[in-house]
Coordinates of C-alpha atoms in Angstrom, one line a residue:
M1346 CA 0.0 0.0 0.1
E1347 CA 2.8 2.4 0.9
K1348 CA 4.6 1.7 -2.4
A1349 CA 1.4 2.2 -4.1
A1350 CA 0.9 5.7 -2.5
I1351 CA 4.5 6.7 -3.4
G1352 CA 3.8 5.5 -7.1
T1353 CA 0.6 7.5 -7.3
G1354 CA 2.2 10.7 -5.8
L1355 CA 5.1 10.5 -8.2
R1356 CA 2.6 10.2 -11.1
R1357 CA 0.6 13.3 -10.1
R1358 CA 3.7 15.2 -9.5
A1359 CA 4.9 14.4 -13.0
L1360 CA 1.7 15.1 -14.6
S1361 CA 1.6 18.5 -12.9
I1362 CA 5.1 19.3 -14.0
G1363 CA 4.1 17.9 -17.5
A1364 CA 0.9 19.9 -17.7
A1365 CA 2.6 23.3 -16.7
L1366 CA 5.4 22.7 -19.1
L1367 CA 3.2 21.9 -21.8
L1368 CA 0.9 24.8 -21.3
Y1369 CA 3.9 27.2 -21.2
C1370 CA 5.5 25.9 -24.2
L1371 CA 2.2 26.3 -26.3
L1372 CA 2.0 29.9 -25.1
A1373 CA 5.6 30.4 -25.9
A1374 CA 4.8 28.9 -29.5
L1375 CA 1.8 31.2 -29.9
A1376 CA 3.7 34.3 -28.9
F1377 CA 5.8 34.0 -32.1
A1378 CA 3.1 32.5 -34.4
P1379 CA 3.0 31.9 -37.4
V1380 CA 6.7 31.2 -37.5
V1381 CA 7.0 27.6 -36.3
P1382 CA 9.9 27.0 -33.7
W1383 CA 11.8 25.0 -36.1
S1384 CA 11.9 27.4 -39.0
S1385 CA 15.3 28.0 -40.6
T1386 CA 13.9 30.5 -43.0
Q1387 CA 12.1 32.9 -40.8
I1388 CA 13.0 34.7 -37.6
F1389 CA 11.2 36.5 -34.9
G1390 CA 11.2 40.5 -35.2
C1391 CA 13.8 41.3 -37.9
A1392 CA 16.9 40.1 -39.2
C1393 CA 18.6 43.2 -37.8
Y1394 CA 20.3 44.8 -35.0
D1395 CA 21.3 42.1 -32.5
T1396 CA 19.8 39.2 -34.1
P1397 CA 22.2 38.3 -36.8
Q1398 CA 24.9 38.4 -34.1
Q1399 CA 22.9 36.1 -32.2
I1400 CA 22.6 33.6 -34.9
W1401 CA 26.2 33.6 -35.4
F1402 CA 26.8 32.8 -31.8
M1403 CA 24.3 30.1 -31.8
S1404 CA 26.9 28.3 -34.4
W1405 CA 29.8 29.2 -32.2
V1406 CA 29.9 26.1 -29.9
P1407 CA 28.7 23.7 -32.3
H1408 CA 31.8 24.9 -34.6
L1409 CA 34.1 24.3 -31.5
L1410 CA 33.1 20.9 -31.0
T1411 CA 33.8 19.9 -34.7
A1412 CA 36.7 21.9 -35.3
G1413 CA 38.2 23.0 -32.1
G1414 CA 39.8 26.3 -31.0
N1415 CA 39.8 28.9 -28.4
P1416 CA 36.3 29.3 -27.0
F1417 CA 37.1 32.7 -25.5
Y1418 CA 38.6 34.6 -28.5
T1419 CA 38.5 34.3 -32.3
T1420 CA 39.4 35.9 -35.4
Y1421 CA 36.4 34.6 -37.4
I1422 CA 34.7 37.9 -36.6
N1423 CA 36.2 41.5 -36.7
A1424 CA 39.0 40.5 -38.7
P1425 CA 41.8 40.8 -38.4
G1426 CA 41.8 42.2 -34.8
G1427 CA 39.3 39.5 -33.8
A1428 CA 36.8 39.4 -30.8
N1429 CA 36.8 38.7 -27.2
M1430 CA 33.8 36.0 -26.9
V1431 CA 33.4 36.7 -23.2
V1432 CA 33.0 40.4 -23.5
N1433 CA 30.7 39.8 -26.2
T1434 CA 27.3 38.2 -25.3
S1435 CA 28.1 35.0 -27.0
I1436 CA 25.5 32.9 -24.9
M1437 CA 27.9 30.0 -25.0
F1438 CA 25.7 27.8 -22.5
L1439 CA 22.7 28.0 -24.9
S1440 CA 24.7 27.4 -27.9
L1441 CA 25.9 24.3 -26.3
L1442 CA 22.4 23.5 -25.1
L1443 CA 20.6 23.9 -28.5
A1444 CA 23.5 22.4 -30.6
P1445 CA 21.8 19.5 -31.6
I1446 CA 19.2 21.7 -33.3
T1447 CA 22.0 23.7 -34.8
F1448 CA 23.6 20.6 -36.4
L1449 CA 20.2 19.2 -37.6
L1450 CA 18.4 22.4 -38.7
G1451 CA 20.9 25.5 -38.5
P1452 CA 21.6 28.3 -36.1
V1453 CA 18.3 30.1 -37.3
A1454 CA 16.1 27.3 -36.0
A1455 CA 18.0 27.0 -33.0
L1456 CA 17.6 30.8 -32.3
N1457 CA 14.1 30.3 -32.9
V1458 CA 13.7 27.2 -30.5
G1459 CA 16.0 29.1 -27.8
M1460 CA 13.7 32.2 -27.7
R1461 CA 10.6 30.1 -27.1
L1462 CA 12.4 27.8 -24.7
A1463 CA 13.6 31.1 -22.7
L1464 CA 9.8 32.0 -22.2
A1465 CA 8.6 28.4 -21.2
A1466 CA 11.6 27.5 -19.1
S1467 CA 11.7 30.7 -17.1
G1468 CA 8.2 30.4 -16.2
M1469 CA 8.7 26.7 -15.3
A1470 CA 11.5 27.9 -13.0
A1471 CA 9.4 30.3 -11.1
F1472 CA 6.7 27.5 -11.2
G1473 CA 9.0 24.9 -9.5
V1474 CA 10.1 27.5 -6.9
L1475 CA 6.3 28.1 -5.9
R1476 CA 5.6 24.4 -5.8
K1477 CA 8.4 23.9 -3.5
W1478 CA 6.9 26.5 -1.4
R1479 CA 3.9 24.4 -1.5
A1480 CA 1.6 26.6 -3.4
R1481 CA -1.4 25.3 -5.0
W1482 CA -0.8 24.2 -8.6
P1483 CA -3.2 26.6 -10.5
I1484 CA -1.6 29.5 -8.1
A1485 CA 1.9 28.4 -9.1
F1486 CA 1.1 28.1 -12.6
I1487 CA -0.3 31.6 -12.7
G1488 CA 2.9 32.8 -10.9
G1489 CA 5.1 31.4 -13.3
L1490 CA 3.1 32.7 -16.1
M1491 CA 3.5 36.2 -14.8
Y1492 CA 7.2 35.7 -14.6
G1493 CA 7.7 33.7 -17.9
F1494 CA 5.5 36.2 -19.7
S1495 CA 6.1 39.5 -17.8
P1496 CA 6.5 42.9 -19.5
Y1497 CA 10.2 42.5 -19.0
M1498 CA 10.2 39.0 -20.8
I1499 CA 8.1 40.4 -23.7
G1500 CA 10.5 43.2 -24.2
Q1501 CA 13.6 41.3 -24.1
A1502 CA 12.3 38.0 -26.1
S1503 CA 11.8 40.6 -29.1
G1504 CA 15.6 40.2 -29.7
H1505 CA 17.7 39.5 -26.7
L1506 CA 18.0 35.8 -26.2
Q1507 CA 20.7 36.0 -23.2
M1508 CA 18.5 38.5 -21.5
A1509 CA 15.3 36.5 -21.9
F1510 CA 16.6 33.1 -20.8
V1511 CA 16.4 33.8 -17.0
V1512 CA 15.8 30.5 -15.6
V1513 CA 18.7 31.0 -13.0
P1514 CA 17.4 34.1 -10.8
P1515 CA 14.4 32.2 -9.5
L1516 CA 16.7 29.0 -8.7
W1517 CA 19.3 31.3 -7.1
L1518 CA 16.5 33.0 -4.8
F1519 CA 15.4 29.6 -4.0
A1520 CA 18.7 28.2 -3.0
W1521 CA 19.4 31.3 -0.6
E1522 CA 15.9 30.9 0.9
R1523 CA 16.7 27.1 1.5
L1524 CA 19.7 28.1 3.2
L1525 CA 18.5 30.9 5.5
S1526 CA 15.6 28.8 6.4
R1527 CA 17.6 25.9 7.3
H1528 CA 16.4 23.4 5.0
W1529 CA 19.8 23.1 3.3
S1530 CA 23.3 23.1 4.6
A1531 CA 26.0 25.3 3.6
R1532 CA 27.6 22.6 1.5
R1533 CA 24.5 22.2 -0.7
A1534 CA 23.6 25.8 -0.8
G1535 CA 27.1 26.6 -1.8
L1536 CA 27.5 24.1 -4.6
T1537 CA 24.2 24.9 -5.9
L1538 CA 24.8 28.6 -6.0
G1539 CA 28.4 27.8 -7.7
V1540 CA 26.8 25.9 -10.4
L1541 CA 24.2 28.4 -11.0
A1542 CA 26.6 31.2 -11.3
V1543 CA 28.8 29.5 -13.9
I1544 CA 25.8 28.7 -16.0
Q1545 CA 24.7 32.2 -15.8
F1546 CA 28.2 33.6 -16.6
F1547 CA 28.0 31.7 -19.7
I1548 CA 24.6 33.1 -20.7
A1549 CA 24.9 36.6 -19.6
V1550 CA 27.6 38.2 -17.4
D1551 CA 25.4 41.4 -16.7
V1552 CA 22.8 39.1 -15.2
L1553 CA 25.2 37.4 -12.9
A1554 CA 26.5 40.8 -11.7
S1555 CA 23.0 42.2 -11.1
L1556 CA 22.4 38.8 -9.4
M1557 CA 25.2 39.5 -6.9
V1558 CA 24.0 43.2 -6.3
M1559 CA 20.5 41.9 -5.6
S1560 CA 21.8 39.3 -3.4
A1561 CA 23.5 41.6 -1.3
V1562 CA 20.7 44.1 -1.0
S1563 CA 18.4 41.4 0.0
L1564 CA 20.6 40.2 2.8
G1565 CA 21.1 43.6 3.8
I1566 CA 17.2 44.2 4.1
L1567 CA 16.6 40.6 5.9
A1568 CA 19.4 41.5 8.4
A1569 CA 18.0 44.6 9.2
V1570 CA 14.4 43.4 9.7
Y1571 CA 15.3 40.0 11.3
H1572 CA 18.8 41.1 13.1
R1573 CA 18.8 38.2 15.5
Q1574 CA 17.9 35.2 13.3
V1575 CA 19.9 36.4 10.4
T1576 CA 22.6 37.0 12.8
Q1577 CA 22.5 33.2 13.9
R1578 CA 22.5 32.1 10.4
W1579 CA 25.2 34.7 9.1
K1580 CA 28.0 32.1 10.0
E1581 CA 26.8 29.9 7.4
V1582 CA 27.4 32.7 4.6
L1583 CA 31.2 32.2 4.6
P1584 CA 31.2 28.3 4.3
T1585 CA 28.5 28.8 1.5
A1586 CA 30.7 31.1 -0.4
A1587 CA 33.7 28.8 0.0
Y1588 CA 31.9 25.8 -1.2
A1589 CA 30.3 28.1 -4.3
A1590 CA 34.2 29.2 -5.0
V1591 CA 35.1 25.4 -5.2
V1592 CA 32.8 25.5 -8.4
V1593 CA 33.5 28.6 -9.7
V1594 CA 37.1 29.2 -9.4
P1595 CA 38.5 26.4 -11.7
L1596 CA 35.5 26.9 -14.1
L1597 CA 35.4 30.7 -14.4
A1598 CA 39.2 31.5 -13.6
V1599 CA 40.1 31.6 -17.5
P1600 CA 37.0 33.0 -18.9
A1601 CA 37.1 35.8 -16.0
Y1602 CA 40.8 36.5 -17.2
Y1603 CA 39.6 37.0 -20.8
L1604 CA 36.6 39.2 -19.3
L1605 CA 38.9 41.4 -17.3
A1606 CA 42.2 41.5 -19.0
G1607 CA 42.5 39.3 -21.9
P1608 CA 43.0 40.4 -25.7
G1609 CA 39.9 42.2 -27.0
S1610 CA 38.8 43.3 -23.3
L1611 CA 37.7 46.6 -22.6
P1612 CA 39.3 49.1 -20.1
G1613 CA 36.1 50.9 -19.5
P1614 CA 32.3 50.7 -20.1
Q1615 CA 31.3 49.2 -23.6
Q1616 CA 29.2 52.0 -24.3
P1617 CA 29.2 55.6 -22.7
I1618 CA 27.8 55.9 -19.3
T1619 CA 25.5 58.7 -20.5
I1620 CA 23.8 56.3 -22.9
L1621 CA 23.4 53.6 -20.3
D1622 CA 22.2 55.8 -17.8
G1623 CA 19.7 56.9 -20.2
L1624 CA 18.0 53.5 -20.3
R1625 CA 16.3 54.0 -17.2
A1626 CA 12.7 54.0 -15.7
D1627 CA 10.5 57.0 -14.8
T1628 CA 8.8 57.1 -11.4
L1629 CA 5.5 56.7 -13.1
S1630 CA 6.9 53.5 -15.2
L1631 CA 5.2 50.9 -12.5
V1632 CA 1.7 52.2 -13.3
V1633 CA 1.8 53.6 -16.8
P1634 CA 1.5 51.1 -19.6
T1635 CA 3.6 51.0 -22.8
A1636 CA 2.9 50.0 -26.4
L1637 CA 3.8 46.3 -25.1
Q1638 CA 0.5 46.1 -23.3
R1639 CA -2.8 45.6 -24.9
F1640 CA -5.2 47.4 -22.6
G1641 CA -4.7 51.0 -21.5
P1642 CA -5.5 54.6 -22.6
A1643 CA -3.9 55.8 -25.6
A1644 CA -2.2 58.9 -24.0
W1645 CA -1.1 56.6 -21.2
I1646 CA 0.5 54.0 -23.7
G1647 CA 2.2 57.0 -25.4
A1648 CA 3.5 58.5 -22.4
G1649 CA 4.7 55.0 -20.8
S1650 CA 6.6 54.2 -24.4
S1651 CA 8.5 57.5 -24.2
F1652 CA 10.2 56.6 -21.0
G1653 CA 13.7 55.7 -21.0
G1654 CA 14.2 57.0 -24.4
G1655 CA 11.4 55.0 -26.0
N1656 CA 13.4 51.7 -25.8
L1657 CA 10.6 49.2 -25.4
S1658 CA 12.7 46.3 -25.6
E1659 CA 14.3 47.3 -22.3
N1660 CA 11.3 48.8 -20.7
G1661 CA 10.0 46.1 -18.5
V1662 CA 9.0 47.8 -15.2
Y1663 CA 5.2 47.9 -15.8
L1664 CA 3.1 46.3 -13.2
G1665 CA -0.2 48.4 -13.4
I1666 CA -2.1 50.2 -10.5
P1667 CA -4.4 47.0 -9.6
M1668 CA -1.2 44.8 -9.3
V1669 CA 0.5 47.3 -7.3
L1670 CA -2.3 47.8 -4.9
L1671 CA -2.6 44.0 -4.6
L1672 CA 1.1 43.6 -3.9
I1673 CA 0.9 46.2 -1.3
A1674 CA -2.2 44.6 0.2
V1675 CA -0.2 41.1 0.3
G1676 CA 2.9 42.9 2.0
V1677 CA 0.7 44.5 4.8
W1678 CA -1.3 41.5 5.4
Q1679 CA 1.5 38.8 5.3
R1680 CA 4.1 41.3 6.7
R1681 CA 5.1 38.6 9.5
S1682 CA 6.1 35.9 6.8
R1683 CA 9.8 36.3 6.1
I1684 CA 9.4 35.3 2.4
V1685 CA 6.9 38.0 1.9
V1686 CA 9.3 40.5 3.7
G1687 CA 12.2 39.4 1.6
L1688 CA 10.4 39.4 -1.6
G1689 CA 8.9 42.8 -1.0
G1690 CA 12.1 44.3 0.0
A1691 CA 13.9 43.0 -3.1
G1692 CA 11.1 44.3 -5.2
V1693 CA 11.4 47.7 -3.8
A1694 CA 15.1 47.6 -4.0
A1695 CA 15.0 46.5 -7.6
V1696 CA 12.5 49.4 -8.5
V1697 CA 14.9 51.8 -6.9
L1698 CA 17.7 50.5 -8.9
S1699 CA 15.8 50.6 -12.0
L1700 CA 15.3 54.6 -11.7
G1701 CA 18.9 54.8 -12.5
P1702 CA 21.5 57.4 -11.0
R1703 CA 18.9 60.4 -11.0
L1704 CA 15.3 60.3 -10.2
M1705 CA 12.9 61.0 -13.2
F1706 CA 9.2 61.8 -12.9
A1707 CA 6.8 62.3 -15.8
G1708 CA 9.9 62.4 -18.2
H1709 CA 11.6 65.1 -16.4
S1710 CA 15.0 64.7 -14.2
T1711 CA 14.4 65.8 -10.6
G1712 CA 18.2 65.8 -10.1
I1713 CA 17.8 63.9 -7.0
P1714 CA 20.5 61.2 -6.7
L1715 CA 19.8 57.4 -6.4
P1716 CA 21.8 54.3 -5.2
F1717 CA 22.4 53.6 -8.8
E1718 CA 24.8 56.4 -9.0
V1719 CA 27.3 54.4 -7.1
L1720 CA 27.0 51.2 -9.0
S1721 CA 27.7 53.2 -12.3
H1722 CA 31.1 54.0 -11.0
L1723 CA 32.0 50.7 -9.9
P1724 CA 34.2 48.1 -11.9
L1725 CA 32.1 45.3 -13.5
L1726 CA 29.0 46.9 -12.6
R1727 CA 29.2 50.3 -14.7
D1728 CA 28.0 48.4 -17.9
Q1729 CA 24.8 48.0 -16.4
I1730 CA 21.5 49.1 -17.7
P1731 CA 19.0 50.4 -14.9
F1732 CA 15.9 49.1 -16.9
R1733 CA 17.3 45.7 -16.7
Y1734 CA 16.8 45.5 -13.0
S1735 CA 13.0 45.1 -13.8
L1736 CA 13.7 41.5 -14.2
Y1737 CA 13.7 41.4 -10.4
I1738 CA 10.7 43.5 -10.0
Q1739 CA 8.8 41.0 -12.1
L1740 CA 10.3 38.1 -10.4
A1741 CA 9.5 39.4 -6.8
A1742 CA 6.0 40.5 -8.0
S1743 CA 5.0 37.2 -9.6
L1744 CA 6.2 35.1 -6.7
L1745 CA 4.5 37.5 -4.1
L1746 CA 1.3 37.5 -5.8
A1747 CA 1.3 33.6 -5.9
V1748 CA 2.2 33.4 -2.1
G1749 CA -0.2 36.2 -1.2
V1750 CA -3.1 34.5 -3.4
D1751 CA -2.1 31.1 -1.8
A1752 CA -2.5 32.4 1.6
G1753 CA -5.7 34.0 0.9
V1754 CA -7.2 30.7 -0.4
S1755 CA -5.7 28.7 2.5
A1756 CA -7.4 31.5 5.1
V1757 CA -10.9 30.9 3.3
R1758 CA -10.3 27.3 3.7
R1759 CA -9.7 27.5 7.3
R1760 CA -12.7 29.5 7.9
Y1761 CA -15.0 27.6 5.6
S1762 CA -14.0 24.1 4.7
T1763 CA -16.8 23.5 2.4
G1764 CA -19.9 25.0 1.1
R1765 CA -20.9 28.0 -0.7
R1766 CA -18.8 30.3 1.3
W1767 CA -15.6 28.5 0.4
W1768 CA -16.5 28.8 -3.3
A1769 CA -17.2 32.3 -3.0
G1770 CA -14.2 33.1 -1.3
A1771 CA -11.9 31.1 -3.6
G1772 CA -13.8 32.9 -6.5
A1773 CA -13.3 36.2 -5.1
A1774 CA -9.3 35.4 -4.9
G1775 CA -9.6 34.5 -8.6
V1776 CA -11.4 37.5 -9.6
I1777 CA -9.0 39.7 -7.7
C1778 CA -5.9 38.0 -9.4
L1779 CA -7.6 38.1 -12.9
V1780 CA -8.3 42.1 -12.4
A1781 CA -4.7 42.6 -11.5
L1782 CA -3.3 40.5 -14.3
V1783 CA -5.5 41.8 -17.3
P1784 CA -3.4 45.0 -17.5
L1785 CA -0.3 43.3 -18.1
W1786 CA -1.6 41.3 -21.3
P1787 CA 0.8 41.8 -23.9
V1788 CA 0.4 42.8 -27.6
L1789 CA 1.4 39.6 -29.0
P1790 CA 2.3 37.7 -31.4
Y1791 CA 5.6 39.2 -32.5
R1792 CA 6.3 40.2 -36.0
S1793 CA 8.5 38.0 -38.2
E1794 CA 10.8 38.3 -41.4
N1795 CA 12.4 36.0 -43.7
T1796 CA 16.2 35.6 -43.2

């Protein structure tokens, strides 16, 4: 009987995971319709800007597997001087992951598959974290959907595979949560974080850098709020870092050299700081929609689309007034939950960092300095685009929404275990969640172009 129960539980778990993955993959395919994922002749967006470069990068690791060579530097492009493949966004991990498709169908098909995989896999990462936190399947699915198809993802998926494939951040957050809640040892957490750091390094170095910033900020917030508890666990941080170094140092020592001092490395920012700092959110970006959203007053959409120099692919801050109000309500109601406090603090910190070095309001600079001013002058962080901290806004919001709604359903269930009141309470939670999500409905599918 016990073995049968275990088998039934495993089958149910497999079915729940498979159903979520299938739905996310289907939605990702529809987002790029009518281009089929395996197309070798059509590409999402246009065959311009960063897309041709990404197609070339998709063939880089398959080329190394057949012909050999230095993975971190090549003279095949930018001849005769060559190019540093670590400084460039060469997405080597994804190029390796999708190498079978490149061999069979070519790099265009690999990029098409990769972008769809980015949406589905990122959603699955958030879904998996929420299920580990024991959120109900429908609520965990909604949380994953909000993250995997958030305004940040919709913008980046229009042409930046390295920025859209963000499976690591939810798993990174989960590893820290397991450590601080005493579910994982320093060894397990450190080795996990080390592996995740290596994977993220070979997808997008700037996302790894922002993960480090957000980790430091979040730990600082938790230390301030839960001083006694965090002090007791603080001794685990150094061993965790040591175990992470066991993985990171041997695997990233050489590529880190190429990044910092190798041939083709850059002594300063890859772009002028004035350009990078211009790609920042406005104070109103959280509540004013852009042209990426299907619903909203035309005047608001026009204003929101103009923020940050009008760069829609980077502007992923929007949450909408209903969602912001709902998240505030969840934060106030669940203020004693450490997960809620951590997510809420991280989300607020990400909002502040997305605003850049000077506070903008309604398209005008107030001249008020913000914390990003410090980051923009630090080595390894001065290449960061403020807008890209919207990744953590959307991650925190999606997880916080799911945690809050799940807690609400649990509260209703404890009070009304059966009957009409239970269904009325659960239905009310669903309606509130739907009202908050509707403003985020994206304008899809993407346009396509023949290669």
